[in-house]
Amino acid sequence: MITTSGLTKVYESRGRQVTALDGVDLHVREGEVFGVIGQSGAGKSSLIRCVNLLERPTSGTVTVDGVDLTALAARGRRAGKDLRRARSSIGMVFQHFNLLSSRTVKDNIELPLEILGVPGAERGRRALELLDLVGLADKAKAYPGQLSGGQKQRVGIARALAGEPKVLLSDEATSALDPETTRSILQLLRDLNRQLGLTVLLITHEMDVVKSICDSAALMQKGRIVESGTVSELLATPGSQLAAELFPVSGAATGPDRTVIDVTFHGEAATQPVISQLSRTYNIDISILGAAMDTVGGRQIGRMRIELPGRYEENVVPVGFLREQGLQVDVVDEDIVSAPSVLPAQTLVKEGAK
């Protein structure tokens, strides 16, 4: 549904050039919720604004629902109508709501339809339908100043849906909200994704957002995508930085001649007593150094850092036992982190797909 190829954006700032996007290739499948995560300055906002051409890319292409938006933009004024039509299939939700304080909630939602020339009666009907969809049917005549932050964002979402888009872009839509309100807005976005078949591309700096609703994710650093894939693929990829940040664990070896490993649980393995089975089967004492578990996409997923007695060479069989149970195992010890028993990422992704 969304594809960027070699996308580059360079800004001029005080006489020097700043590269915000550096050859970004992004692929978002139809009907999925895709999260782009990264720290401030990683290029996330530039990316999402280039997807709907609020920012014109310096180079590269943006294709949405089979339409090359960059090619339309390159044609200048003659393509203005075609570009506006293509953009009407893309809704956008902003961090700071961007509602007009002088207009009622209903009138704010009608605004994009008014610009598109939709007749008044149809605009009003559509606005009331959307208010009901986002749970604000009783706020049609209220003004933005009378609403809470969460209610304002629901109005922003309704406005973004006014043109019946196929794609919804979310630019840090929950970063100005408290945790409880954030959860309700994320649940609304997931519900809309399922009910309307919307493809949702959201940017965030919060890992909890990715855990809550994303099917796929990408990690951005310094204008580049350094990791990308479905959440399950990333969790099955050895050394994945995104997976480690989704489920952070810590803890160092408690003494010499110890093997420290990170074990990732997902699928059926997350509900099985695998660690206790390992201890009984091989009669070894296992120390748990850290653990993190959560629900992602309706499935329990977690990581655990454990310590086994003895050097890695003495623990090849127990580690093999864990992998046979369908667990992802990453060795933490620096001395043997490059051991050939750690399979390449590509191999593990393929095995996970099977």
Tab-separated table of C-alpha atoms in Angstrom:
chain	number	residue	atom	x	y	z
A	1	MET	CA	0.000	0.000	0.000
A	2	ILE	CA	2.911	2.348	0.767
A	3	THR	CA	6.341	2.095	-0.863
A	4	THR	CA	9.238	4.500	-0.708
A	5	SER	CA	12.361	3.877	-2.748
A	6	GLY	CA	15.659	5.688	-2.218
A	7	LEU	CA	13.787	8.456	-0.429
A	8	THR	CA	16.058	11.397	0.438
A	9	LYS	CA	15.234	14.731	2.043
A	10	VAL	CA	17.858	17.465	2.452
A	11	TYR	CA	17.083	20.727	4.231
A	12	GLU	CA	18.956	23.993	3.986
A	13	SER	CA	19.685	25.356	7.457
A	14	ARG	CA	21.777	28.474	8.087
A	15	GLY	CA	23.805	28.016	4.969
A	16	ARG	CA	24.451	24.307	5.407
A	17	GLN	CA	22.699	21.161	4.261
A	18	VAL	CA	21.074	18.762	6.719
A	19	THR	CA	20.131	15.284	5.503
A	20	ALA	CA	16.936	14.189	7.266
A	21	LEU	CA	16.294	11.126	5.088
A	22	ASP	CA	19.119	9.164	3.532
A	23	GLY	CA	17.907	6.661	0.929
A	24	VAL	CA	14.905	5.241	2.820
A	25	ASP	CA	13.250	2.104	1.423
A	26	LEU	CA	9.949	1.381	3.158
A	27	HIS	CA	7.267	-1.215	2.375
A	28	VAL	CA	3.916	-1.172	4.196
A	29	ARG	CA	1.446	-3.900	3.324
A	30	GLU	CA	-2.253	-3.255	2.808
A	31	GLY	CA	-4.310	-3.490	5.984
A	32	GLU	CA	-1.447	-3.556	8.490
A	33	VAL	CA	-0.465	-1.235	11.306
A	34	PHE	CA	3.164	-0.282	10.697
A	35	GLY	CA	5.170	1.596	13.320
A	36	VAL	CA	8.302	3.642	12.650
A	37	ILE	CA	10.260	4.190	15.848
A	38	GLY	CA	13.355	6.183	16.650
A	39	GLN	CA	14.756	8.946	18.793
A	40	SER	CA	14.268	12.657	18.099
A	41	GLY	CA	16.156	13.673	14.974
A	42	ALA	CA	16.066	10.170	13.461
A	43	GLY	CA	13.993	11.399	10.492
A	44	LYS	CA	10.605	9.951	11.449
A	45	SER	CA	8.553	13.128	10.973
A	46	SER	CA	10.273	13.936	7.675
A	47	LEU	CA	9.461	10.429	6.456
A	48	ILE	CA	5.755	10.561	7.247
A	49	ARG	CA	5.400	14.076	5.817
A	50	CYS	CA	7.097	12.942	2.615
A	51	VAL	CA	4.682	10.020	2.282
A	52	ASN	CA	1.804	12.443	1.600
A	53	LEU	CA	4.098	15.068	0.058
A	54	LEU	CA	3.525	17.697	2.745
A	55	GLU	CA	7.299	17.766	2.316
A	56	ARG	CA	8.635	17.325	-1.201
A	57	PRO	CA	11.439	14.721	-1.272
A	58	THR	CA	14.819	15.805	-2.597
A	59	SER	CA	15.048	12.513	-4.484
A	60	GLY	CA	13.491	9.061	-4.549
A	61	THR	CA	9.897	7.953	-5.044
A	62	VAL	CA	6.740	7.623	-2.945
A	63	THR	CA	3.989	5.299	-4.131
A	64	VAL	CA	0.662	5.021	-2.292
A	65	ASP	CA	-2.031	2.591	-3.423
A	66	GLY	CA	-0.295	2.150	-6.764
A	67	VAL	CA	0.034	5.885	-7.495
A	68	ASP	CA	3.498	7.452	-7.757
A	69	LEU	CA	2.935	10.724	-5.898
A	70	THR	CA	6.405	12.034	-6.666
A	71	ALA	CA	5.770	11.655	-10.403
A	72	LEU	CA	2.552	13.664	-10.084
A	73	ALA	CA	4.324	16.395	-8.107
A	74	ALA	CA	7.063	16.607	-10.727
A	75	ARG	CA	4.502	17.532	-13.377
A	76	GLY	CA	3.785	20.853	-11.638
A	77	ARG	CA	0.500	22.740	-11.889
A	78	ARG	CA	-0.962	20.478	-14.549
A	79	ALA	CA	-0.896	17.590	-12.076
A	80	GLY	CA	-2.294	19.594	-9.150
A	81	LYS	CA	-5.780	18.128	-9.459
A	82	ASP	CA	-4.477	14.565	-9.784
A	83	LEU	CA	-2.193	15.022	-6.769
A	84	ARG	CA	-5.052	16.395	-4.664
A	85	ARG	CA	-7.208	13.449	-5.673
A	86	ALA	CA	-4.453	10.997	-4.737
A	87	ARG	CA	-3.906	12.759	-1.411
A	88	SER	CA	-7.611	12.444	-0.584
A	89	SER	CA	-7.008	8.724	-0.025
A	90	ILE	CA	-4.487	9.583	2.735
A	91	GLY	CA	-5.673	10.843	6.125
A	92	MET	CA	-3.305	12.365	8.680
A	93	VAL	CA	-3.482	12.725	12.457
A	94	PHE	CA	-1.197	15.274	14.110
A	95	GLN	CA	0.488	15.391	17.509
A	96	HIS	CA	-1.066	18.715	18.535
A	97	PHE	CA	-4.548	18.104	17.063
A	98	ASN	CA	-4.544	21.211	14.775
A	99	LEU	CA	-8.257	21.886	15.308
A	100	LEU	CA	-9.795	25.273	14.499
A	101	SER	CA	-10.877	26.802	17.812
A	102	SER	CA	-13.551	28.998	16.193
A	103	ARG	CA	-15.390	26.041	14.655
A	104	THR	CA	-17.497	23.423	16.397
A	105	VAL	CA	-16.399	19.805	16.527
A	106	LYS	CA	-18.810	18.938	13.711
A	107	ASP	CA	-17.586	21.847	11.588
A	108	ASN	CA	-13.941	20.824	12.111
A	109	ILE	CA	-14.720	17.368	10.745
A	110	GLU	CA	-16.606	18.863	7.803
A	111	LEU	CA	-13.702	21.121	6.816
A	112	PRO	CA	-11.851	18.712	4.454
A	113	LEU	CA	-15.165	17.798	2.802
A	114	GLU	CA	-15.951	21.497	2.400
A	115	ILE	CA	-12.595	21.994	0.648
A	116	LEU	CA	-13.387	19.051	-1.639
A	117	GLY	CA	-16.724	20.662	-2.573
A	118	VAL	CA	-19.000	18.084	-0.950
A	119	PRO	CA	-22.580	19.444	-0.519
A	120	GLY	CA	-23.571	20.662	2.964
A	121	ALA	CA	-26.180	17.982	3.749
A	122	GLU	CA	-23.761	15.190	2.858
A	123	ARG	CA	-20.966	16.842	4.871
A	124	GLY	CA	-23.160	17.015	7.940
A	125	ARG	CA	-24.269	13.395	7.632
A	126	ARG	CA	-20.717	12.176	7.215
A	127	ALA	CA	-19.465	14.216	10.180
A	128	LEU	CA	-22.134	12.814	12.498
A	129	GLU	CA	-21.339	9.262	11.363
A	130	LEU	CA	-17.664	9.790	12.136
A	131	LEU	CA	-18.361	11.325	15.530
A	132	ASP	CA	-20.361	8.232	16.411
A	133	LEU	CA	-17.529	6.034	15.118
A	134	VAL	CA	-14.959	7.686	17.420
A	135	GLY	CA	-17.289	7.766	20.432
A	136	LEU	CA	-18.136	11.485	20.465
A	137	ALA	CA	-21.705	11.533	19.142
A	138	ASP	CA	-22.735	13.937	21.927
A	139	LYS	CA	-19.991	16.516	21.194
A	140	ALA	CA	-21.064	17.730	17.748
A	141	LYS	CA	-21.884	21.268	18.908
A	142	ALA	CA	-18.993	21.612	21.353
A	143	TYR	CA	-15.881	23.685	20.629
A	144	PRO	CA	-12.301	22.331	20.872
A	145	GLY	CA	-11.647	24.414	24.001
A	146	GLN	CA	-14.356	22.433	25.793
A	147	LEU	CA	-12.723	19.056	25.101
A	148	SER	CA	-10.040	17.006	26.843
A	149	GLY	CA	-6.818	16.097	25.035
A	150	GLY	CA	-8.084	12.618	24.238
A	151	GLN	CA	-11.363	13.975	22.887
A	152	LYS	CA	-9.509	16.478	20.699
A	153	GLN	CA	-7.434	13.663	19.232
A	154	ARG	CA	-10.585	11.651	18.528
A	155	VAL	CA	-11.926	14.659	16.609
A	156	GLY	CA	-8.616	14.808	14.733
A	157	ILE	CA	-8.963	11.142	13.813
A	158	ALA	CA	-12.568	11.650	12.679
A	159	ARG	CA	-11.470	14.597	10.523
A	160	ALA	CA	-8.696	12.477	8.981
A	161	LEU	CA	-11.297	9.857	8.040
A	162	ALA	CA	-13.728	12.349	6.457
A	163	GLY	CA	-12.523	11.671	2.912
A	164	GLU	CA	-12.781	7.880	3.393
A	165	PRO	CA	-9.031	7.321	3.016
A	166	LYS	CA	-7.359	3.965	2.511
A	167	VAL	CA	-4.261	5.085	4.438
A	168	LEU	CA	-4.055	6.798	7.816
A	169	LEU	CA	-0.824	8.517	8.859
A	170	SER	CA	-0.252	9.191	12.550
A	171	ASP	CA	2.456	11.697	13.497
A	172	GLU	CA	3.187	11.103	17.216
A	173	ALA	CA	-0.585	11.149	17.793
A	174	THR	CA	-0.352	10.003	21.420
A	175	SER	CA	2.822	11.701	22.668
A	176	ALA	CA	0.895	14.643	24.197
A	177	LEU	CA	-1.556	12.381	26.049
A	178	ASP	CA	-1.510	10.685	29.443
A	179	PRO	CA	-0.996	6.877	29.583
A	180	GLU	CA	-4.674	5.947	30.023
A	181	THR	CA	-5.804	8.230	27.198
A	182	THR	CA	-2.958	6.919	25.034
A	183	ARG	CA	-4.239	3.367	25.489
A	184	SER	CA	-7.760	4.378	24.455
A	185	ILE	CA	-6.535	6.202	21.321
A	186	LEU	CA	-4.329	3.275	20.313
A	187	GLN	CA	-7.254	0.901	20.766
A	188	LEU	CA	-9.372	3.200	18.596
A	189	LEU	CA	-6.727	3.153	15.842
A	190	ARG	CA	-6.578	-0.652	15.979
A	191	ASP	CA	-10.391	-0.886	15.867
A	192	LEU	CA	-10.526	1.443	12.857
A	193	ASN	CA	-7.795	-0.574	11.176
A	194	ARG	CA	-9.907	-3.710	11.520
A	195	GLN	CA	-13.363	-2.241	10.868
A	196	LEU	CA	-12.450	-0.095	7.861
A	197	GLY	CA	-9.514	-2.093	6.476
A	198	LEU	CA	-7.297	0.958	6.959
A	199	THR	CA	-3.569	0.768	6.435
A	200	VAL	CA	-2.026	2.695	9.335
A	201	LEU	CA	1.496	4.127	9.293
A	202	LEU	CA	2.437	5.677	12.604
A	203	ILE	CA	5.594	7.205	13.971
A	204	THR	CA	6.503	7.176	17.624
A	205	HIS	CA	9.397	7.214	20.053
A	206	GLU	CA	7.563	4.924	22.490
A	207	MET	CA	8.125	1.173	22.404
A	208	ASP	CA	4.797	0.585	24.177
A	209	VAL	CA	2.993	1.937	21.110
A	210	VAL	CA	4.676	-0.676	18.916
A	211	LYS	CA	3.867	-3.415	21.423
A	212	SER	CA	0.233	-2.339	21.689
A	213	ILE	CA	-0.953	-2.269	18.082
A	214	CYS	CA	1.772	-2.745	15.449
A	215	ASP	CA	1.931	-5.713	13.088
A	216	SER	CA	5.262	-4.552	11.669
A	217	ALA	CA	7.878	-2.026	12.673
A	218	ALA	CA	10.996	-0.228	11.490
A	219	LEU	CA	13.796	1.339	13.502
A	220	MET	CA	15.203	4.634	12.201
A	221	GLN	CA	18.583	6.099	13.053
A	222	LYS	CA	20.205	9.154	11.464
A	223	GLY	CA	17.798	9.252	8.536
A	224	ARG	CA	18.062	5.565	7.687
A	225	ILE	CA	16.000	2.469	8.394
A	226	VAL	CA	18.360	0.070	10.144
A	227	GLU	CA	15.830	-2.710	10.867
A	228	SER	CA	12.423	-3.543	9.454
A	229	GLY	CA	10.002	-6.449	9.471
A	230	THR	CA	7.015	-7.976	11.186
A	231	VAL	CA	7.232	-7.969	14.963
A	232	SER	CA	7.453	-11.780	14.993
A	233	GLU	CA	10.319	-11.736	12.459
A	234	LEU	CA	12.227	-9.174	14.471
A	235	LEU	CA	11.835	-11.184	17.663
A	236	ALA	CA	13.232	-14.212	15.848
A	237	THR	CA	16.273	-12.318	14.556
A	238	PRO	CA	19.501	-12.760	16.554
A	239	GLY	CA	20.934	-9.470	17.755
A	240	SER	CA	17.883	-7.436	16.728
A	241	GLN	CA	18.182	-4.017	18.347
A	242	LEU	CA	14.460	-3.376	17.987
A	243	ALA	CA	13.564	-6.673	19.657
A	244	ALA	CA	15.967	-5.942	22.507
A	245	GLU	CA	14.393	-2.529	23.039
A	246	LEU	CA	10.872	-3.942	22.884
A	247	PHE	CA	11.758	-6.371	25.663
A	248	PRO	CA	14.807	-5.006	27.522
A	249	VAL	CA	16.603	-7.314	29.925
A	250	SER	CA	19.905	-6.822	31.738
A	251	GLY	CA	22.288	-8.619	34.039
A	252	ALA	CA	25.942	-9.696	33.909
A	253	ALA	CA	27.562	-13.019	34.755
A	254	THR	CA	27.852	-13.535	38.509
A	255	GLY	CA	31.257	-15.174	38.247
A	256	PRO	CA	33.853	-16.784	35.943
A	257	ASP	CA	33.058	-19.807	33.784
A	258	ARG	CA	29.433	-18.870	33.323
A	259	THR	CA	27.282	-18.724	30.174
A	260	VAL	CA	24.769	-15.884	29.905
A	261	ILE	CA	22.052	-16.145	27.256
A	262	ASP	CA	18.953	-14.194	26.259
A	263	VAL	CA	15.936	-16.399	25.546
A	264	THR	CA	12.988	-15.029	23.553
A	265	PHE	CA	9.608	-16.683	24.091
A	266	HIS	CA	6.804	-16.377	21.564
A	267	GLY	CA	4.030	-18.572	20.213
A	268	GLU	CA	3.194	-21.732	22.155
A	269	ALA	CA	6.606	-21.704	23.855
A	270	ALA	CA	5.593	-18.610	25.854
A	271	THR	CA	3.119	-20.684	27.882
A	272	GLN	CA	5.353	-23.706	28.521
A	273	PRO	CA	7.603	-24.277	31.598
A	274	VAL	CA	10.676	-24.603	29.384
A	275	ILE	CA	13.247	-23.269	31.861
A	276	SER	CA	12.180	-25.650	34.628
A	277	GLN	CA	12.225	-28.522	32.106
A	278	LEU	CA	15.780	-27.550	31.154
A	279	SER	CA	16.861	-27.552	34.785
A	280	ARG	CA	15.335	-30.979	35.481
A	281	THR	CA	16.476	-32.607	32.235
A	282	TYR	CA	20.142	-31.638	32.600
A	283	ASN	CA	20.265	-31.329	36.389
A	284	ILE	CA	21.679	-27.805	36.308
A	285	ASP	CA	21.069	-24.746	38.463
A	286	ILE	CA	19.806	-21.814	36.395
A	287	SER	CA	19.973	-18.206	37.554
A	288	ILE	CA	17.428	-15.728	36.160
A	289	LEU	CA	19.187	-12.369	35.746
A	290	GLY	CA	16.293	-10.430	34.231
A	291	ALA	CA	13.001	-10.850	32.394
A	292	ALA	CA	10.367	-8.867	30.484
A	293	MET	CA	7.038	-10.119	29.158
A	294	ASP	CA	4.055	-8.469	27.489
A	295	THR	CA	1.205	-9.134	25.075
A	296	VAL	CA	1.852	-8.210	21.437
A	297	GLY	CA	-0.860	-8.702	18.852
A	298	GLY	CA	-2.851	-10.815	21.289
A	299	ARG	CA	0.082	-13.167	21.950
A	300	GLN	CA	2.330	-13.392	24.959
A	301	ILE	CA	5.922	-12.581	24.068
A	302	GLY	CA	8.883	-12.119	26.357
A	303	ARG	CA	12.637	-12.250	26.856
A	304	MET	CA	14.597	-13.692	29.740
A	305	ARG	CA	18.287	-13.434	30.535
A	306	ILE	CA	19.563	-16.554	32.283
A	307	GLU	CA	22.915	-17.807	33.490
A	308	LEU	CA	24.096	-21.387	33.101
A	309	PRO	CA	27.035	-22.847	35.064
A	310	GLY	CA	30.131	-23.547	32.969
A	311	ARG	CA	31.572	-22.112	29.768
A	312	TYR	CA	29.653	-22.098	26.505
A	313	GLU	CA	31.360	-25.268	25.223
A	314	GLU	CA	29.893	-27.130	28.194
A	315	ASN	CA	26.394	-25.812	27.500
A	316	VAL	CA	25.993	-26.534	23.785
A	317	VAL	CA	23.484	-29.323	24.482
A	318	PRO	CA	21.263	-27.334	26.910
A	319	VAL	CA	21.264	-24.382	24.497
A	320	GLY	CA	20.309	-26.779	21.702
A	321	PHE	CA	17.449	-28.051	23.871
A	322	LEU	CA	16.045	-24.526	24.171
A	323	ARG	CA	16.218	-23.991	20.415
A	324	GLU	CA	14.461	-27.309	19.817
A	325	GLN	CA	11.555	-25.951	21.894
A	326	GLY	CA	11.111	-23.130	19.378
A	327	LEU	CA	12.898	-20.475	21.415
A	328	GLN	CA	15.234	-17.798	20.096
A	329	VAL	CA	18.558	-17.986	21.957
A	330	ASP	CA	21.238	-15.264	21.838
A	331	VAL	CA	24.547	-15.715	23.637
A	332	VAL	CA	25.564	-12.638	25.647
A	333	ASP	CA	29.125	-13.607	26.627
A	334	GLU	CA	31.506	-11.436	24.608
A	335	ASP	CA	34.088	-14.170	24.172
A	336	ILE	CA	31.780	-16.441	22.210
A	337	VAL	CA	29.203	-14.050	20.772
A	338	SER	CA	30.455	-14.921	17.271
A	339	ALA	CA	30.187	-18.666	17.806
A	340	PRO	CA	28.847	-20.492	14.719
A	341	SER	CA	25.932	-21.867	16.759
A	342	VAL	CA	24.269	-18.449	16.458
A	343	LEU	CA	22.351	-18.756	13.179
A	344	PRO	CA	22.216	-15.885	10.676
A	345	ALA	CA	19.174	-13.634	10.907
A	346	GLN	CA	17.945	-14.682	7.464
A	347	THR	CA	17.932	-18.354	8.466
A	348	LEU	CA	15.936	-17.708	11.621
A	349	VAL	CA	13.368	-15.560	9.856
A	350	LYS	CA	12.783	-18.306	7.314
A	351	GLU	CA	12.496	-20.945	9.996
A	352	GLY	CA	10.011	-18.774	11.870
A	353	ALA	CA	7.933	-18.341	8.718
A	354	LYS	CA	7.684	-22.110	8.316
